Amino acid sequence: MKVLFFLSYFRDQASSRVRGFYMAEELRSEGINCDIIYGYGKKVYVNFLARLLRYDIIYFQKRYSKRGLYLNKIARLLGKKTLFDIDDAPGGIKLSIKAEKQAVEMIRTSSAVIVGSHKLKDLAQNFNNHVYIIPSSIYLSYYKPKREMRDRGYITLGWIGNGIVYKDDLQMLIKPIENIGEKYDIKLTIVGALEQKEIHQSFGMMKNVEVRIIDSIDWADPIAVPSLISDFDIGLYPLLNNEYNKYKCGFKALEYMAMEVPVIASPVGENKIVINAGRDGFLALNTKEWEENISYLIENEVIRKRMGKLGRKKVEENYSTEVCVHKLIAVFKEIGR
């Protein structure tokens, strides 16, 4: 079996890094021959067509432009099995009707569809009978929790992500964190602001809390993200309840959990499935619940540690790249019959 991953981006973009490069590396360790092409432009498409005949399965990761659809149809005409992988709202951040129609056509055309959330599965099953959930998984060899005790005299609340995408979601944290800052010695770290003025202005003016804003890091470095998360005492994952976020796969929550950092998240998208509220994390619906849950974890170090370990255990058992790659191999075998 030979598989060609046709990825949208390089390793500095989380979706291609996690659902493409890391999965391909793990597949190779299982003895499956995998190659990768990524990016856009004439040279990329010519390279794809020149190599197409060498492979049995073509894996289209988040590619549903007109060219992606055209290449999928060519692959199918040549007798190749094709997989379409999607892990975000099909219409993109702008909820483009045109993009959503192209995604639906890609779903129809492919041999099978890989999705990152139950909401995406519900959509895809309307147009394809072969739809499989494979989470955006955690490559655990890079996520090594700090085991030593820390007594810094303050609690660090942390968030990491793409500030361009999440700048509006983050605003819901301001009021509860300012209120908490009146009672506790806390610090807030925001990683990935990407020079968004809304983030710098609103969080730079916060009261009662010291704020550290990091605009960017070397996202392609596999230990950059876990290294920063390791400094968090509590991981935050706010999401507005809108059409775009309903398709979210919960990856940010899984990254916190993998580092044994207890997570508090909005009950939106896959978060409601990833997090067992009250056991390995908390779900916060409004300002009051954000404030209550953060305060509870600040006051209870034992609970923080217990939740962190339970979160790590869940990732190891259900959301690691090693576990998810076997789900992908099962899909390969299913569509190859």
Coordinates of C-alpha atoms in Angstrom, one line a residue:
M1 CA 0.0 0.0 0.0
K2 CA 1.4 3.4 -1.0
V3 CA -0.2 6.6 0.2
L4 CA 0.3 10.2 -1.0
F5 CA -0.6 12.9 1.4
F6 CA -1.6 16.1 -0.5
L7 CA -1.5 18.7 2.3
S8 CA -2.6 22.3 2.3
Y9 CA 0.3 23.7 4.3
F10 CA 3.7 23.1 5.8
R11 CA 4.4 22.1 9.4
D12 CA 3.9 25.6 10.8
Q13 CA 0.1 25.2 10.3
A14 CA -1.4 23.0 12.9
S15 CA -3.9 21.1 10.7
S16 CA -1.3 20.0 8.2
R17 CA 1.3 19.3 10.9
V18 CA -1.0 17.2 13.1
R19 CA -3.3 15.5 10.5
G20 CA -0.7 15.2 7.8
F21 CA 3.0 15.2 8.7
Y22 CA 2.7 13.5 12.1
M23 CA 0.2 10.9 10.8
A24 CA 2.5 10.1 7.8
E25 CA 5.4 9.6 10.2
E26 CA 3.5 7.2 12.4
L27 CA 2.2 5.3 9.3
R28 CA 5.8 4.8 8.2
S29 CA 6.6 3.3 11.6
E30 CA 3.8 0.9 10.9
G31 CA 5.4 -0.1 7.6
I32 CA 3.2 1.9 5.3
N33 CA 4.8 3.7 2.4
C34 CA 3.9 7.4 2.6
D35 CA 5.0 10.5 0.7
I36 CA 3.9 14.1 1.2
I37 CA 3.3 17.0 -1.2
Y38 CA 2.1 20.3 0.3
G39 CA 1.3 23.9 -0.8
Y40 CA -0.1 25.6 -3.8
G41 CA 1.0 26.9 -7.2
K42 CA 1.7 25.5 -10.6
K43 CA 4.8 23.5 -9.6
V44 CA 2.9 21.8 -6.8
Y45 CA 0.1 20.7 -9.0
V46 CA 2.4 19.5 -11.8
N47 CA 4.4 17.5 -9.2
F48 CA 1.2 16.0 -7.9
L49 CA 0.0 14.9 -11.4
A50 CA 3.5 13.5 -12.3
R51 CA 3.5 11.3 -9.2
L52 CA -0.2 10.3 -9.0
L53 CA 0.1 6.9 -10.7
R54 CA 2.6 5.6 -8.2
Y55 CA 0.1 5.5 -5.3
D56 CA -2.9 3.5 -4.2
I57 CA -4.5 6.1 -1.9
I58 CA -4.5 9.9 -2.3
Y59 CA -5.1 11.8 1.0
F60 CA -6.5 15.3 0.3
Q61 CA -6.1 17.3 3.6
K62 CA -8.3 20.3 3.7
R63 CA -8.1 20.8 -0.1
Y64 CA -11.4 21.7 -1.7
S65 CA -10.7 24.5 -4.1
K66 CA -11.7 24.1 -7.7
R67 CA -8.2 22.7 -8.4
G68 CA -8.4 20.3 -5.5
L69 CA -11.7 19.0 -6.7
Y70 CA -10.4 18.7 -10.3
L71 CA -7.4 16.7 -9.1
N72 CA -9.6 14.4 -7.0
K73 CA -11.7 13.6 -10.0
I74 CA -8.7 12.8 -12.1
A75 CA -7.4 10.5 -9.3
R76 CA -10.8 8.7 -9.2
L77 CA -10.9 8.3 -13.0
L78 CA -7.5 6.7 -12.8
G79 CA -8.8 4.2 -10.3
K80 CA -7.2 5.6 -7.2
K81 CA -8.9 5.6 -3.8
T82 CA -9.2 9.1 -2.4
L83 CA -9.7 10.4 1.1
F84 CA -10.9 13.9 1.9
D85 CA -9.9 15.1 5.3
I86 CA -11.6 18.1 6.9
D87 CA -11.3 19.5 10.4
D88 CA -13.0 22.9 10.3
A89 CA -16.2 24.6 9.1
P90 CA -16.5 23.9 5.4
G91 CA -17.2 27.5 4.6
G92 CA -14.1 28.7 6.4
I93 CA -13.9 31.6 8.8
K94 CA -16.0 33.8 6.5
L95 CA -18.6 31.0 6.1
S96 CA -18.3 31.3 2.4
I97 CA -21.2 29.6 0.6
K98 CA -19.0 29.0 -2.4
A99 CA -16.4 27.3 -0.3
E100 CA -19.0 25.2 1.4
K101 CA -20.4 24.0 -1.9
Q102 CA -16.9 23.1 -3.0
A103 CA -16.4 21.1 0.2
V104 CA -19.7 19.3 -0.3
E105 CA -18.6 18.4 -3.9
M106 CA -15.3 17.1 -2.6
I107 CA -17.1 15.0 0.0
R108 CA -19.3 13.5 -2.8
T109 CA -16.4 12.8 -5.1
S110 CA -14.1 11.1 -2.6
S111 CA -14.0 7.4 -1.8
A112 CA -14.3 8.2 1.9
V113 CA -14.2 11.2 4.2
I114 CA -12.1 11.8 7.3
V115 CA -13.6 14.3 9.8
G116 CA -12.3 15.7 13.1
S117 CA -15.7 16.3 14.8
H118 CA -19.2 14.9 15.2
K119 CA -20.7 18.0 13.7
L120 CA -18.6 17.5 10.5
K121 CA -19.6 13.8 10.5
D122 CA -23.3 14.8 10.5
L123 CA -22.7 17.1 7.5
A124 CA -20.5 14.7 5.5
Q125 CA -22.9 11.7 6.0
N126 CA -25.5 13.6 3.9
F127 CA -23.3 13.3 0.9
N128 CA -21.1 10.2 1.4
N129 CA -21.7 6.8 3.0
H130 CA -18.1 6.3 4.1
V131 CA -17.4 8.9 6.8
Y132 CA -15.0 8.3 9.7
I133 CA -14.1 10.4 12.7
I134 CA -10.4 10.6 13.4
P135 CA -9.5 13.3 15.9
S136 CA -6.8 15.8 15.5
S137 CA -4.4 13.8 17.6
I138 CA -1.5 14.4 20.0
Y139 CA 2.0 13.2 19.1
L140 CA 2.8 12.3 22.7
S141 CA 6.6 11.9 22.2
Y142 CA 6.6 15.8 22.0
Y143 CA 4.2 16.3 24.9
K144 CA 6.1 15.6 28.1
P145 CA 4.5 17.1 31.3
K146 CA 6.7 18.7 33.9
R147 CA 6.7 16.5 37.0
E148 CA 8.5 18.8 39.4
M149 CA 6.6 20.7 42.1
R150 CA 6.2 24.5 41.5
D151 CA 5.5 27.0 44.2
R152 CA 5.7 30.4 42.5
G153 CA 3.2 32.2 44.7
Y154 CA 0.9 32.8 41.8
I155 CA -1.2 30.9 39.3
T156 CA -0.7 31.2 35.5
L157 CA -3.7 31.0 33.3
G158 CA -2.8 30.3 29.7
W159 CA -4.1 30.3 26.1
I160 CA -2.4 29.4 22.9
G161 CA -3.6 29.5 19.3
N162 CA -4.1 31.6 16.2
G163 CA -5.0 35.1 17.3
I164 CA -6.4 36.0 13.9
V165 CA -9.1 33.3 14.3
Y166 CA -9.8 33.6 18.0
K167 CA -9.5 37.3 18.7
D168 CA -13.3 37.6 19.2
D169 CA -13.5 34.5 21.3
L170 CA -10.8 35.7 23.7
Q171 CA -12.8 38.7 24.7
M172 CA -15.1 36.6 26.9
L173 CA -12.2 36.0 29.3
I174 CA -11.6 39.7 30.2
K175 CA -14.4 40.2 32.7
P176 CA -14.1 36.9 34.7
I177 CA -10.3 37.2 34.9
E178 CA -10.4 40.8 36.0
N179 CA -12.8 39.7 38.8
I180 CA -10.6 36.8 39.8
G181 CA -7.6 39.1 39.9
E182 CA -9.2 41.0 42.8
K183 CA -9.1 37.8 44.9
Y184 CA -6.0 35.9 43.7
D185 CA -2.5 36.5 42.5
I186 CA -2.7 35.4 38.9
K187 CA -0.9 35.9 35.6
L188 CA -2.3 35.5 32.1
T189 CA -0.2 34.3 29.2
I190 CA -1.6 34.6 25.6
V191 CA 0.5 32.9 23.0
G192 CA -0.2 33.5 19.3
A193 CA -1.7 37.0 19.3
L194 CA -0.1 37.5 15.8
E195 CA -0.1 41.3 16.3
Q196 CA -3.9 41.5 16.4
K197 CA -4.6 45.0 17.8
E198 CA -7.9 43.8 19.4
I199 CA -5.9 41.4 21.6
H200 CA -3.2 43.8 22.5
Q201 CA -5.5 46.7 23.3
S202 CA -8.1 44.8 25.3
F203 CA -5.8 42.6 27.2
G204 CA -3.1 45.2 27.6
M205 CA -5.6 47.3 29.6
M206 CA -6.8 44.6 31.9
K207 CA -7.0 45.3 35.6
N208 CA -5.8 43.2 38.5
V209 CA -3.7 40.8 36.5
E210 CA -0.3 40.7 34.9
V211 CA -0.6 39.9 31.2
R212 CA 2.1 38.4 29.0
I213 CA 1.3 38.5 25.2
I214 CA 3.5 36.5 22.8
D215 CA 2.7 37.3 19.2
S216 CA 4.3 34.2 17.6
I217 CA 6.6 31.3 18.0
D218 CA 8.3 28.8 15.7
W219 CA 5.1 26.8 15.1
A220 CA 7.0 24.2 13.0
D221 CA 9.2 23.3 16.0
P222 CA 7.4 20.2 17.5
I223 CA 8.3 21.1 21.1
A224 CA 7.5 24.9 21.0
V225 CA 3.9 24.6 21.9
P226 CA 4.2 22.0 24.6
S227 CA 7.1 23.9 26.2
L228 CA 4.9 27.0 26.6
I229 CA 1.9 25.0 27.8
S230 CA 4.1 23.4 30.5
D231 CA 4.2 26.8 32.2
F232 CA 0.4 27.0 32.5
D233 CA -1.4 26.0 35.7
I234 CA -4.8 26.2 34.0
G235 CA -5.5 26.1 30.2
L236 CA -8.3 28.2 28.8
Y237 CA -10.3 27.5 25.6
P238 CA -13.1 30.1 25.1
L239 CA -15.3 29.7 22.0
L240 CA -18.3 31.8 21.0
N241 CA -21.3 29.7 20.1
N242 CA -21.4 30.5 16.4
E243 CA -21.7 28.6 13.2
Y244 CA -17.9 28.5 12.6
N245 CA -17.0 27.2 16.1
K246 CA -19.6 24.5 16.1
Y247 CA -17.3 22.5 13.8
K248 CA -14.3 22.8 16.1
C249 CA -12.4 19.6 16.9
G250 CA -11.3 20.4 20.5
F251 CA -7.5 20.1 19.6
K252 CA -6.5 23.0 21.9
A253 CA -8.2 21.2 24.9
L254 CA -6.3 18.0 24.0
E255 CA -3.0 19.9 24.0
Y256 CA -3.5 21.2 27.5
M257 CA -4.7 17.7 28.7
A258 CA -1.6 16.1 27.1
M259 CA 0.6 18.3 29.3
E260 CA -1.4 17.5 32.4
V261 CA -2.8 21.0 32.5
P262 CA -6.4 21.2 33.6
V263 CA -8.6 22.8 31.0
I264 CA -11.6 25.0 31.2
A265 CA -13.4 25.4 27.8
S266 CA -16.7 26.7 26.3
P267 CA -19.2 23.9 25.7
V268 CA -19.0 24.4 21.9
G269 CA -18.1 22.0 19.2
E270 CA -16.2 18.8 20.1
N271 CA -15.3 20.3 23.5
K272 CA -18.5 18.8 24.9
I273 CA -17.3 15.3 23.8
V274 CA -13.6 15.7 24.6
I275 CA -14.1 17.0 28.1
N276 CA -15.9 15.0 30.8
A277 CA -17.0 18.0 32.8
G278 CA -16.0 17.8 36.5
R279 CA -13.7 14.9 35.9
D280 CA -10.9 15.8 33.4
G281 CA -11.8 19.5 32.9
F282 CA -14.6 22.0 33.2
L283 CA -17.1 23.5 30.7
A284 CA -18.0 27.2 31.2
L285 CA -21.1 28.6 29.5
N286 CA -21.0 32.2 30.7
T287 CA -19.0 34.8 32.7
K288 CA -20.2 33.4 36.1
E289 CA -19.2 29.8 35.2
W290 CA -15.8 30.9 33.9
E291 CA -15.2 32.8 37.1
E292 CA -16.4 30.0 39.4
N293 CA -14.4 27.2 37.6
I294 CA -11.2 29.2 37.4
S295 CA -11.5 30.2 41.1
Y296 CA -12.2 26.6 42.1
L297 CA -9.1 25.3 40.4
I298 CA -7.0 28.1 41.8
E299 CA -8.0 27.2 45.3
N300 CA -7.6 23.4 44.8
E301 CA -4.1 22.3 43.8
V302 CA -5.0 18.7 44.4
I303 CA -7.9 18.9 42.0
R304 CA -5.7 20.6 39.4
K305 CA -3.2 17.8 39.6
R306 CA -5.9 15.1 39.5
M307 CA -7.6 16.6 36.5
G308 CA -4.3 17.0 34.7
K309 CA -3.4 13.4 35.1
L310 CA -6.9 12.2 34.1
G311 CA -6.7 14.4 31.0
R312 CA -3.3 13.0 30.1
K313 CA -4.7 9.4 30.5
K314 CA -7.6 10.2 28.2
V315 CA -5.3 11.5 25.5
E316 CA -3.1 8.4 25.8
E317 CA -6.0 6.1 25.5
N318 CA -8.1 7.9 22.9
Y319 CA -6.4 10.8 21.2
S320 CA -2.8 10.0 20.7
T321 CA -1.3 9.9 17.1
E322 CA -0.4 6.2 17.8
V323 CA -4.1 5.4 18.6
C324 CA -5.5 7.4 15.7
V325 CA -3.1 6.1 13.1
H326 CA -4.6 2.6 13.6
K327 CA -8.0 4.1 13.0
L328 CA -6.7 5.5 9.7
I329 CA -5.1 2.2 8.7
A330 CA -8.5 0.5 9.3
V331 CA -10.0 3.1 6.9
F332 CA -7.4 2.3 4.3
K333 CA -8.2 -1.4 4.5
E334 CA -12.0 -0.7 4.4
I335 CA -11.9 1.4 1.2
G336 CA -9.3 -1.0 -0.4
R337 CA -11.7 -3.9 -0.4

